[in-house]
């Protein structure tokens, strides 16, 4: 994408978000997106970010931050030198570098910290940053334990700092439009979401000679990760809660190390049912040896289905009205003939393969937009409304799913959660 | 409504006639739906608890009276009662007090207005259109329930081709309507049941009807046409013969072994 087309895409998307916000529903119901879309160029007053963790994700974040109007990367930190070196190309020459995040915090000169370290480090890095008086943007999932997720929320409150978690789907134009269309009743009553993240690879990274498996492949070890649940499912559980406008009442699940018996500790195959009030369900599967169904959330209503990853909406009953409409046209031109009607025709109950329609609102860089939103939050000192609640619920849901699978029993939604 | 409703009007009548007709259909749906809280679900809740249900929704009361009145006509084969335990509770076991507007049952029961609701909704919409001065219109609910007001805009009857459920490209029968309603019900073995179609249960038996059948009924009332087409689907051969009045009601039996067409 050239700079010019990027500017154009930015404008058209932001206009759509703003237009929808002006209509009322989006402004009150998805205020975070409206605020982010209104972000202005900050010139010299850009929010100065220090990035902790310049691995795969951290470097992608740095590139996205560079595109924002109101944020800049002022320092980078990683305790693994080769990753710090790889990040260097994406930041301005002379940007401060650290191997210890505490040194970066002590050096000052930052407004906020971006955390893209392994899951089990998120809580400590958040506490340290907030204790140093900084706002925090942290990657999902929030933390390795439900207690730590709650402690992060509490710490943000006591320190009076913004805590924003990286759930970029909440800034994705297609998701925002899907949400708007669900609220408008276009797919009827939503009773089920079937979500999956299926890959066909080991999910294992090559380990350089100067590192070790636990550090590089932290996602495969229980100490540092809940595997598929915290790394992948969190995103989709967030979408589920958001579209069902609730948190689950309980979860049942089954997890196994089924295909990649390579010494990993986390499941490579999970299947769970999250129950919601009124009998609604989110049915979730994630596995690592078949990619046909990929990553998707099928939002299923009585009148239609939305598949936001594909960006499509499908009508439940394919419009069969053509015969009657043709009758109307016939009458206009003075022509009378027998009207063929659908009647009570039946057909085998095979999956419906109608192509559906595009959801609209197209491509846009949601990861960039969430930083523009964060920049506004830091500048005003006020968190983007609604975001942290969604993130907290999604992280709790993913960790609760892990518990349900480990214990082999249904686990109720905790009553002891902190209030956001 | 879960079904696609289409309304077409021609000629004279009030400008807001279609809106009034649409409202009439929505009111029926609001009263009879079992997919969200409604007068019908409130009544079902009371029946499930073994309490006397008070029917304070006039549309629901009117619907129950029509169903009650149609018992003899359908040989008691159209029955909105869902037995909560075994297939022993039928409409007759319910105590329906029209003047007090109550319904009670000594066993857990529930009502399902499928097989009545679409035709009834079209009846109400037809009345709304006529009241608004419309003399020519076509109404369709999912294309298996149709109603027409007056003659075709170009004169003469409205003519519809009903497809053969086994082969949608073939026509089973052509039907001509003037000021009438049409209802089509079909079943063709459970394995091939249409997506929108619940299994039909013959009242008094718990097994679903599996014989492939299609019934096409024409009547002045959409509700009556629908109750009759549902009854024909679940009728045994003798009952089906009795239900036939030789003029307006038709049954096509599609069992491979049976003659293709019992009635015409
Ligand atoms: N939102 C998304 O779509 C998305 C996508 C991918 C990853 N993530 C999240 O980003 C986070 C990082 O994932 P990743 O794939 O980049 O992992 P990674 O292993 O590639 O990167 C983590 C980096 O943190 C560094 N690190 C570890 N401990 C540190 C410490 N104490 N101080 C400083 N640096 C330290 C590591 O050296 C490494 O470079 C995870 O929470 C993951 O869930 C989010």
XYZ file of C-alpha atoms and ligand atoms in Angstrom:
728
model
C 0.000 0.000 0.000
C 1.390 3.425 -0.900
C 1.176 6.311 1.554
C -1.487 7.910 -0.589
C -3.764 4.882 -0.696
C -3.154 4.352 2.999
C -4.326 7.898 3.731
C -7.367 7.292 1.567
C -8.240 4.039 3.312
C -7.747 5.687 6.680
C -10.106 8.498 5.758
C -12.853 6.298 4.321
C -12.784 3.907 7.250
C -12.621 6.609 9.895
C -15.439 8.437 8.150
C -17.552 5.320 8.344
C -16.872 4.832 12.037
C -17.558 8.509 12.683
C -20.683 8.489 10.541
C -21.999 5.473 12.356
C -21.099 7.125 15.666
C -23.041 10.214 14.738
C -25.997 7.905 14.173
C -25.843 7.183 17.873
C -25.619 3.450 18.213
C -21.886 3.076 17.580
C -20.921 6.096 19.679
C -22.666 4.762 22.759
C -22.103 1.081 22.130
C -18.578 1.025 20.698
C -17.214 4.303 22.072
C -13.613 3.095 21.990
C -13.693 2.936 18.179
C -15.312 6.348 17.860
C -12.706 7.937 20.137
C -9.843 6.253 18.270
C -11.260 7.361 14.933
C -11.307 10.983 16.113
C -7.587 10.962 17.057
C -5.801 13.997 15.667
C -2.177 14.364 14.645
C -0.233 15.139 17.781
C 2.803 16.761 16.174
C 5.500 17.147 18.780
C 3.162 16.080 21.571
C 3.136 12.417 20.612
C 2.717 9.847 23.355
C 6.143 8.324 24.067
C 6.051 4.547 24.301
C 8.622 2.104 25.620
C 8.192 -1.380 24.172
C 9.074 -4.349 26.392
C 9.473 -7.521 24.340
C 10.588 -7.100 20.738
C 9.835 -10.636 19.598
C 7.478 -11.432 16.722
C 4.563 -9.456 18.057
C 6.543 -6.628 19.570
C 8.140 -5.844 16.223
C 4.778 -5.907 14.457
C 3.446 -3.510 17.071
C 6.393 -1.161 16.591
C 5.636 -0.952 12.871
C 1.997 -0.203 13.599
C 2.828 2.463 16.160
C 4.985 4.176 13.542
C 1.852 4.681 11.396
C -0.163 6.358 14.142
C -0.744 10.101 14.360
C -0.329 10.382 18.101
C 2.200 7.788 19.331
C 5.917 7.190 18.911
C 8.323 4.535 20.119
C 10.839 6.218 22.440
C 12.558 3.124 23.847
C 12.782 -0.606 23.226
C 13.642 -3.402 25.614
C 14.268 -7.132 25.286
C 16.366 -9.444 27.403
C 17.322 -11.475 24.336
C 19.843 -9.442 22.330
C 19.111 -10.871 18.844
C 15.452 -9.773 19.160
C 16.453 -6.306 20.255
C 18.756 -6.113 17.254
C 15.982 -7.165 14.880
C 13.742 -4.389 16.203
C 16.311 -1.686 15.617
C 15.503 -1.306 11.919
C 11.934 -0.209 12.739
C 12.696 2.607 15.158
C 14.348 6.003 14.749
C 18.129 5.990 14.950
C 19.273 6.647 18.486
C 16.144 5.216 20.135
C 17.108 4.071 23.629
C 17.628 0.303 24.046
C 17.511 -1.755 27.218
C 17.952 -5.385 28.176
C 16.290 -4.896 31.565
C 12.856 -3.289 31.661
C 13.498 -1.818 35.120
C 16.391 0.170 33.699
C 14.116 1.466 30.961
C 11.544 2.561 33.545
C 14.196 4.253 35.652
C 15.587 6.122 32.654
C 12.259 8.022 32.416
C 11.277 9.970 29.317
C 8.236 7.730 28.676
C 4.475 8.281 28.967
C 3.485 4.650 28.635
C 4.766 1.131 28.187
C 3.827 -1.476 25.571
C 4.177 -5.062 26.809
C 4.670 -7.861 24.288
C 6.477 -10.386 26.441
C 5.461 -13.996 27.137
C 2.155 -14.340 28.997
C 3.555 -15.179 32.430
C 5.542 -11.907 32.436
C 2.613 -9.585 31.645
C 1.470 -9.046 35.227
C 4.900 -8.222 36.663
C 5.790 -5.927 33.780
C 2.456 -4.138 34.203
C 2.976 -3.692 37.952
C 6.491 -2.360 37.460
C 5.408 0.117 34.775
C 2.475 1.395 36.782
C 4.568 1.708 39.912
C 6.899 3.865 37.812
C 3.891 6.098 37.046
C 3.312 4.952 33.465
C 0.222 3.906 31.543
C 0.250 0.399 30.081
C -0.766 -1.159 26.808
C -0.356 -4.943 27.142
C -0.848 -7.748 24.669
C -3.584 -10.289 25.249
C -4.080 -12.532 27.135
C -3.772 -10.456 30.294
C -1.961 -12.865 32.592
C -1.242 -16.499 33.326
C -3.730 -16.715 36.220
C -7.189 -15.311 36.824
C -5.883 -13.791 40.062
C -3.161 -11.891 38.187
C -5.660 -10.615 35.610
C -7.676 -9.180 38.498
C -4.554 -7.777 40.142
C -3.685 -5.902 36.930
C -7.136 -4.317 36.879
C -6.793 -3.375 40.550
C -3.336 -1.923 40.079
C -4.504 0.279 37.211
C -7.260 1.568 39.436
C -5.093 2.269 42.481
C -2.396 3.915 40.363
C -4.966 5.862 38.350
C -3.375 4.693 35.094
C -4.748 3.522 31.781
C -4.528 -0.228 31.188
C -5.419 -1.272 27.667
C -5.185 -4.840 26.348
C -4.508 -5.764 22.726
C -7.842 -7.021 21.465
C -7.598 -5.553 17.996
C -10.835 -7.090 16.714
C -12.677 -4.421 18.646
C -11.122 -1.898 16.261
C -11.543 -3.939 13.112
C -13.918 -2.297 10.650
C -15.435 -5.592 9.564
C -16.087 -6.628 13.163
C -17.518 -3.229 14.021
C -19.837 -3.422 11.048
C -20.756 -7.025 11.842
C -21.614 -5.962 15.367
C -23.732 -3.072 14.097
C -25.625 -5.385 11.749
C -26.226 -7.965 14.487
C -27.584 -5.216 16.773
C -29.825 -4.025 13.954
C -31.408 -7.492 13.962
C -30.196 -8.453 10.507
C -29.401 -12.038 11.452
C -32.207 -12.393 13.999
C -31.718 -13.798 17.462
C -28.161 -15.057 17.926
C -28.175 -18.289 19.932
C -24.863 -19.808 18.933
C -21.383 -18.846 17.938
C -19.196 -21.577 16.551
C -15.595 -20.456 16.676
C -12.458 -22.242 15.655
C -8.781 -21.638 15.168
C -7.356 -24.561 13.263
C -3.781 -24.690 12.051
C -1.662 -27.385 10.572
C 1.758 -26.870 12.055
C 3.675 -27.733 15.206
C 3.397 -24.208 16.635
C 7.021 -24.688 17.523
C 9.760 -22.162 16.824
C 13.347 -23.139 15.984
C 15.589 -22.616 19.009
C 18.817 -20.690 18.335
C 21.979 -22.078 19.924
C 22.221 -19.167 22.359
C 18.708 -19.676 23.796
C 16.565 -22.540 25.092
C 13.215 -24.112 24.353
C 11.398 -22.757 27.389
C 12.268 -19.205 26.403
C 11.656 -19.441 22.675
C 8.732 -21.853 22.823
C 7.173 -20.446 25.972
C 3.714 -21.032 24.406
C 4.211 -24.790 24.757
C 4.925 -24.793 28.491
C 2.339 -24.557 31.207
C 4.423 -22.335 33.418
C 4.358 -19.583 30.814
C 1.164 -20.171 28.827
C -2.202 -21.896 28.691
C -1.383 -22.740 25.091
C -4.130 -22.436 22.511
C -6.506 -20.989 25.121
C -4.562 -17.852 26.038
C -2.701 -17.395 22.757
C -5.524 -17.958 20.255
C -8.892 -18.582 21.916
C -8.807 -15.311 23.911
C -9.439 -13.324 20.741
C -12.454 -15.375 19.812
C -13.838 -15.608 23.342
C -13.693 -11.825 23.379
C -15.680 -11.738 20.141
C -18.150 -14.247 21.595
C -18.764 -12.224 24.765
C -19.012 -9.042 22.751
C -21.565 -10.347 20.256
C -23.582 -12.246 22.867
C -23.398 -9.180 25.103
C -22.703 -11.295 28.182
C -20.151 -13.428 29.953
C -20.518 -17.213 30.038
C -22.335 -18.832 32.932
C -20.084 -21.882 32.794
C -17.762 -23.854 30.552
C -17.214 -27.530 29.826
C -14.324 -28.809 27.780
C -11.958 -31.505 26.696
C -8.277 -30.988 25.971
C -5.603 -33.376 24.821
C -2.119 -33.623 23.439
C -3.328 -35.508 20.445
C -1.010 -35.089 17.483
C 2.175 -33.281 18.518
C 3.501 -35.629 21.188
C 6.831 -33.823 21.203
C 7.229 -33.128 24.888
C 5.007 -30.051 24.923
C 2.952 -29.482 28.042
C -0.041 -27.657 26.607
C -2.916 -29.214 24.688
C -2.663 -29.264 20.914
C -6.376 -29.997 20.605
C -9.130 -28.299 22.599
C -12.924 -28.453 22.360
C -15.117 -26.433 24.701
C -18.664 -25.278 25.143
C -19.209 -21.927 26.837
C -22.781 -21.585 28.044
C -24.507 -18.210 28.220
C -27.786 -17.148 29.830
C -30.886 -18.205 27.962
C -29.370 -21.438 26.662
C -27.002 -19.698 24.232
C -23.637 -21.255 23.482
C -20.203 -20.583 22.125
C -18.715 -23.781 20.749
C -14.975 -23.584 20.439
C -12.335 -25.802 18.909
C -8.668 -25.246 18.238
C -6.210 -27.781 16.891
C -2.857 -28.004 15.182
C -3.133 -30.715 12.553
C -5.871 -29.623 10.160
C -6.223 -26.157 8.690
C -9.260 -26.557 6.447
C -11.569 -24.512 8.664
C -8.918 -22.029 9.738
C -9.788 -19.133 12.019
C -13.408 -18.033 12.108
C -16.309 -17.097 14.332
C -19.600 -18.212 12.830
C -22.209 -15.979 14.452
C -25.447 -17.850 13.989
C -28.844 -16.181 14.244
C -32.366 -17.239 13.369
C -32.275 -15.156 10.194
C -28.673 -15.400 9.130
C -25.021 -16.003 9.825
C -22.065 -13.674 9.962
C -18.505 -14.854 9.398
C -16.394 -11.813 10.219
C -12.993 -13.291 9.332
C -14.296 -13.982 5.848
C -16.213 -10.703 6.028
C -19.470 -12.271 4.874
C -23.098 -12.288 5.887
C -25.473 -15.051 4.820
C -29.252 -15.032 4.830
C -30.762 -18.068 6.518
C -33.495 -18.524 3.907
C -32.158 -17.716 0.481
C -34.479 -15.135 -1.037
C -36.853 -17.092 -3.233
C -39.044 -14.176 -4.011
C -38.052 -13.897 -7.630
C -41.171 -15.577 -8.968
C -43.450 -13.164 -7.151
C -41.375 -10.160 -8.125
C -41.489 -11.328 -11.712
C -45.278 -11.479 -11.411
C -45.279 -7.833 -10.429
C -43.126 -6.912 -13.409
C -45.366 -8.997 -15.687
C -48.449 -7.112 -14.526
C -46.763 -3.790 -15.293
C -46.261 -4.786 -18.889
C -49.740 -6.300 -19.168
C -48.606 -9.894 -19.231
C -50.346 -12.673 -17.307
C -48.956 -16.130 -16.716
C -48.977 -18.886 -14.137
C -46.841 -17.982 -11.149
C -44.423 -20.729 -10.109
C -44.161 -20.742 -6.327
C -41.728 -22.349 -3.933
C -44.386 -24.450 -2.283
C -43.236 -26.959 0.234
C -40.210 -28.087 -1.700
C -37.592 -29.837 0.320
C -33.992 -30.769 -0.233
C -31.430 -32.779 1.683
C -30.060 -31.008 4.738
C -26.608 -30.464 3.356
C -24.527 -27.458 4.366
C -25.720 -24.400 2.546
C -23.116 -23.144 0.105
C -24.654 -19.856 -0.944
C -21.908 -17.253 -1.324
C -23.582 -14.680 0.936
C -22.743 -11.005 0.686
C -19.785 -8.922 1.710
C -20.184 -7.400 5.155
C -18.663 -4.161 4.015
C -16.213 -1.653 5.522
C -13.302 -3.644 4.161
C -9.671 -3.685 5.118
C -8.103 -1.414 7.628
C -5.303 -1.583 10.061
C -7.041 -2.301 13.317
C -3.793 -2.842 15.227
C -2.713 0.672 14.298
C -6.089 2.107 15.238
C -6.019 0.578 18.695
C -2.809 2.515 19.355
C -4.393 5.756 18.170
C -7.115 5.006 20.707
C -4.525 4.274 23.378
C -2.752 7.532 22.555
C -5.998 9.441 23.129
C -6.544 7.587 26.398
C -3.056 8.433 27.648
C -3.363 12.072 26.624
C -6.700 12.461 28.389
C -5.786 10.156 31.273
C -9.086 8.342 30.669
C -9.211 4.715 29.495
C -11.234 3.982 26.364
C -14.604 2.945 27.795
C -15.519 -0.727 27.709
C -12.209 -2.139 26.481
C -10.701 -3.389 29.725
C -13.926 -5.090 30.763
C -13.957 -7.009 27.473
C -10.304 -7.954 27.851
C -10.665 -9.072 31.455
C -13.696 -11.217 30.629
C -11.929 -12.759 27.636
C -8.817 -13.629 29.634
C -10.868 -15.073 32.472
C -12.881 -17.114 29.960
C -9.750 -18.540 28.361
C -8.199 -19.501 31.717
C -11.500 -20.918 32.946
C -11.595 -23.094 29.831
C -8.157 -24.422 30.735
C -9.440 -25.293 34.231
C -12.510 -27.046 32.847
C -10.340 -29.208 30.576
C -7.764 -29.974 33.261
C -10.397 -30.979 35.772
C -12.700 -32.687 33.297
C -15.706 -30.982 34.797
C -17.950 -28.008 34.202
C -16.601 -24.818 35.775
C -18.931 -21.973 36.695
C -18.089 -18.344 35.925
C -16.256 -17.072 39.031
C -18.215 -14.946 41.470
C -15.064 -13.436 42.947
C -13.938 -11.317 39.985
C -12.857 -7.726 40.485
C -15.080 -4.953 39.151
C -13.606 -3.071 36.256
C -41.869 -14.361 11.586
C -39.274 -16.961 10.736
C -40.751 -17.101 7.265
C -40.338 -14.615 4.488
C -43.569 -12.654 4.051
C -44.280 -10.796 0.827
C -47.189 -8.507 0.110
C -48.084 -7.131 -3.342
C -51.001 -4.762 -3.894
C -52.466 -3.390 -7.069
C -54.995 -0.658 -7.820
C -56.955 1.417 -5.338
C -56.773 1.640 -1.582
C -55.219 3.699 1.191
C -51.581 4.694 0.815
C -50.608 3.004 4.082
C -52.516 -0.227 3.348
C -49.350 -2.332 3.085
C -47.995 -0.947 6.344
C -51.272 -1.826 8.051
C -51.149 -5.349 6.631
C -47.559 -5.758 7.762
C -48.508 -4.582 11.225
C -51.345 -7.129 11.322
C -48.884 -9.916 10.513
C -46.412 -8.725 13.123
C -49.171 -8.673 15.723
C -49.981 -12.312 15.034
C -46.309 -13.188 15.228
C -45.915 -11.269 18.489
C -48.861 -13.129 20.017
C -48.196 -16.667 18.765
C -44.416 -16.985 18.552
C -42.695 -19.533 20.779
C -39.196 -18.256 20.005
C -39.302 -15.222 22.259
C -41.488 -14.122 25.144
C -45.081 -13.786 23.924
C -48.665 -14.365 25.024
C -48.245 -17.935 23.738
C -45.096 -18.620 25.759
C -46.731 -17.146 28.881
C -49.658 -19.507 28.377
C -47.301 -22.441 27.804
C -45.442 -21.603 30.997
C -48.691 -21.720 32.968
C -49.705 -25.039 31.356
C -46.309 -26.535 32.067
C -46.662 -25.622 35.735
C -50.110 -27.202 35.810
C -51.756 -23.827 36.386
C -54.760 -22.313 34.665
C -53.549 -20.026 31.927
C -55.292 -16.680 31.654
C -55.460 -15.519 28.041
C -55.428 -11.753 28.109
C -54.197 -11.297 24.554
C -57.245 -10.941 22.257
C -55.369 -12.324 19.242
C -54.319 -15.445 21.109
C -57.882 -15.940 22.334
C -59.245 -15.515 18.816
C -56.694 -18.021 17.495
C -57.648 -20.585 20.135
C -61.347 -20.155 19.340
C -60.693 -20.732 15.639
C -58.644 -23.825 16.390
C -61.329 -25.098 18.743
C -64.024 -24.481 16.127
C -62.052 -26.358 13.482
C -61.731 -29.570 15.495
C -64.562 -31.466 13.791
C -63.675 -30.165 10.341
C -60.128 -31.524 10.595
C -61.283 -34.824 12.133
C -59.323 -33.715 15.184
C -56.179 -34.262 13.161
C -54.952 -30.722 13.417
C -53.943 -30.418 17.039
C -51.745 -27.628 18.424
C -51.151 -29.510 21.655
C -47.660 -30.659 22.465
C -47.666 -33.389 25.060
C -44.918 -32.802 27.557
C -44.671 -36.484 28.492
C -46.205 -38.971 26.131
C -48.478 -38.483 23.166
C -51.584 -38.808 25.298
C -52.584 -35.221 25.890
C -54.686 -33.833 23.091
C -56.714 -30.696 22.659
C -59.813 -32.354 24.145
C -58.022 -32.903 27.423
C -57.503 -29.174 27.797
C -60.251 -27.164 29.461
C -60.811 -24.147 27.281
C -63.236 -21.620 28.761
C -63.956 -19.081 26.036
C -65.992 -16.680 28.131
C -63.511 -16.642 30.998
C -60.594 -16.681 28.516
C -58.725 -19.414 30.344
C -57.035 -22.635 29.374
C -56.053 -25.403 31.754
C -54.834 -28.972 31.629
C -54.378 -31.645 34.291
C -51.135 -32.816 32.679
C -48.156 -30.762 31.532
C -48.857 -29.542 28.021
C -47.907 -26.802 25.627
C -49.238 -25.288 22.424
C -47.459 -24.824 19.120
C -49.138 -22.691 16.476
C -47.160 -24.004 13.519
C -49.688 -25.343 11.010
C -52.016 -22.446 11.789
C -50.085 -19.241 12.348
C -48.994 -18.406 8.807
C -52.486 -18.869 7.376
C -53.999 -16.955 10.264
C -51.520 -14.102 9.811
C -52.428 -13.900 6.121
C -56.143 -13.799 7.045
C -55.531 -10.850 9.336
C -53.465 -9.088 6.685
C -56.175 -9.682 4.063
C -58.734 -8.108 6.402
C -56.443 -5.129 7.002
C -55.964 -4.624 3.266
C -59.689 -4.914 2.516
C -60.472 -2.456 5.316
C -57.991 -0.076 3.709
C -59.892 -0.311 0.437
C -57.531 -2.668 -1.386
C -59.396 -4.882 -3.876
C -56.462 -6.591 -5.542
C -53.463 -8.089 -3.745
C -51.257 -11.123 -3.376
C -49.820 -12.233 -0.044
C -47.267 -14.943 0.561
C -45.757 -16.422 3.698
C -42.777 -18.510 2.731
C -44.505 -19.397 -0.571
C -46.200 -22.348 1.127
C -49.075 -20.168 2.342
C -50.587 -17.751 -0.144
C -53.665 -15.567 -0.219
C -55.165 -13.364 -2.917
C -57.661 -10.552 -2.801
C -59.916 -10.282 -5.827
C -58.969 -11.283 -9.316
C -55.568 -11.029 -10.950
C -54.820 -7.373 -11.853
C -55.233 -8.281 -15.521
C -58.492 -10.131 -14.891
C -59.442 -13.725 -14.227
C -58.096 -16.011 -11.548
C -54.582 -15.931 -10.120
C -52.857 -19.029 -11.308
C -50.076 -20.696 -9.329
C -47.878 -23.628 -10.227
C -47.087 -25.785 -7.203
C -43.809 -27.652 -7.637
C -43.409 -31.360 -7.104
C -41.523 -31.649 -3.823
C -39.512 -34.559 -5.208
C -38.372 -32.564 -8.195
C -38.695 -28.805 -7.984
C -38.507 -28.484 -11.760
C -41.736 -30.429 -12.183
C -45.155 -28.984 -11.479
C -47.390 -31.022 -9.216
C -50.542 -29.036 -9.904
C -51.721 -25.654 -11.077
C -54.170 -23.903 -8.785
C -56.465 -21.003 -9.664
C -57.493 -18.628 -6.888
C -59.887 -15.704 -6.541
C -60.416 -14.236 -3.083
C -58.923 -17.342 -1.558
C -55.992 -18.765 0.318
C -53.757 -21.708 -0.438
C -51.711 -23.856 1.916
C -49.158 -26.479 0.974
C -47.838 -29.035 3.463
C -45.368 -31.761 2.709
C -43.340 -34.457 4.289
C -40.984 -36.780 2.534
C -39.323 -39.116 4.957
C -37.472 -37.778 7.959
C -34.041 -38.110 6.421
C -34.982 -35.626 3.776
C -37.142 -33.312 5.852
C -36.881 -29.768 4.617
C -34.749 -27.485 6.761
C -37.671 -25.367 7.889
C -39.959 -28.283 8.587
C -40.405 -29.977 11.934
C -41.325 -33.640 11.925
C -45.090 -34.079 11.680
C -46.598 -36.164 14.436
C -49.930 -37.846 13.958
C -52.030 -36.894 16.976
C -52.422 -39.720 19.444
C -49.245 -41.403 18.275
C -45.765 -40.488 19.169
C -44.044 -41.606 15.984
C -43.400 -39.037 13.324
C -45.159 -39.388 10.008
C -42.653 -40.651 7.492
C -44.768 -41.412 4.436
C -43.915 -38.965 1.678
C -46.922 -36.791 1.152
C -47.854 -33.392 -0.097
C -51.173 -31.709 0.548
C -52.464 -28.635 -1.249
C -55.580 -27.020 0.179
C -57.559 -24.016 -1.015
C -60.072 -22.280 1.200
C -61.533 -18.835 1.758
C -59.577 -18.721 5.014
C -55.825 -19.144 5.165
C -56.037 -20.500 8.708
C -58.530 -23.165 7.646
C -56.455 -24.066 4.569
C -53.399 -24.463 6.745
C -55.093 -26.555 9.414
C -56.549 -28.799 6.708
C -53.301 -29.255 4.836
C -51.596 -30.164 8.096
C -54.407 -32.591 8.915
C -54.182 -34.213 5.479
C -50.493 -34.829 5.942
C -51.031 -36.779 9.148
C -54.311 -38.479 8.153
C -54.468 -42.189 7.456
C -56.039 -43.172 4.153
C -59.628 -43.424 5.417
C -59.442 -40.154 7.276
C -57.917 -38.544 4.213
C -60.863 -39.763 2.136
C -63.277 -38.277 4.641
C -61.429 -34.951 4.733
C -61.751 -34.675 0.979
C -64.751 -32.559 0.072
C -64.185 -33.077 -3.597
C -64.141 -29.425 -4.525
C -61.431 -27.368 -2.998
C -59.174 -29.669 -1.045
C -56.582 -31.802 -2.656
C -54.164 -34.396 -1.441
C -51.244 -35.764 -3.321
C -49.738 -38.882 -1.899
C -46.152 -39.275 -2.959
C -45.361 -42.666 -1.454
C -43.433 -44.579 -4.099
C -45.707 -47.585 -3.695
C -48.952 -45.639 -3.662
C -50.625 -44.212 -6.714
C -48.955 -40.869 -7.332
C -52.113 -38.969 -6.890
C -54.977 -40.128 -4.684
C -57.054 -37.023 -5.112
C -57.139 -34.322 -7.678
N -2.835 -9.569 19.415
C -2.329 -10.462 18.613
O -2.862 -10.729 17.543
C -1.061 -11.181 19.004
C -0.350 -11.912 18.055
C 0.814 -12.565 18.452
C 1.244 -12.498 19.758
N 0.533 -11.782 20.665
C 0.956 -11.700 22.065
O 2.179 -11.018 22.150
C 2.941 -11.532 23.232
C 4.313 -11.917 22.706
O 4.192 -12.962 21.774
P 5.305 -13.242 20.669
O 4.740 -14.211 19.710
O 5.818 -11.966 20.153
O 6.416 -13.966 21.526
P 7.982 -13.898 21.296
O 8.553 -14.992 22.084
O 8.296 -13.825 19.854
O 8.367 -12.486 21.931
C 8.460 -12.272 23.307
C 9.680 -11.431 23.542
O 9.747 -11.048 24.905
C 11.104 -11.124 25.302
N 11.182 -11.231 26.750
C 10.893 -12.284 27.532
N 11.049 -11.968 28.822
C 11.469 -10.681 28.867
C 11.803 -9.784 29.913
N 11.723 -10.165 31.169
N 12.164 -8.545 29.579
C 12.234 -8.135 28.300
N 11.928 -8.950 27.280
C 11.547 -10.195 27.557
C 11.642 -12.314 24.590
O 13.042 -12.301 24.496
C 10.971 -12.174 23.243
O 11.743 -11.431 22.346
C 2.146 -12.660 23.803
O 1.405 -12.213 24.902
C 1.205 -13.044 22.702
O 0.011 -13.615 23.144
C -0.610 -11.128 20.299
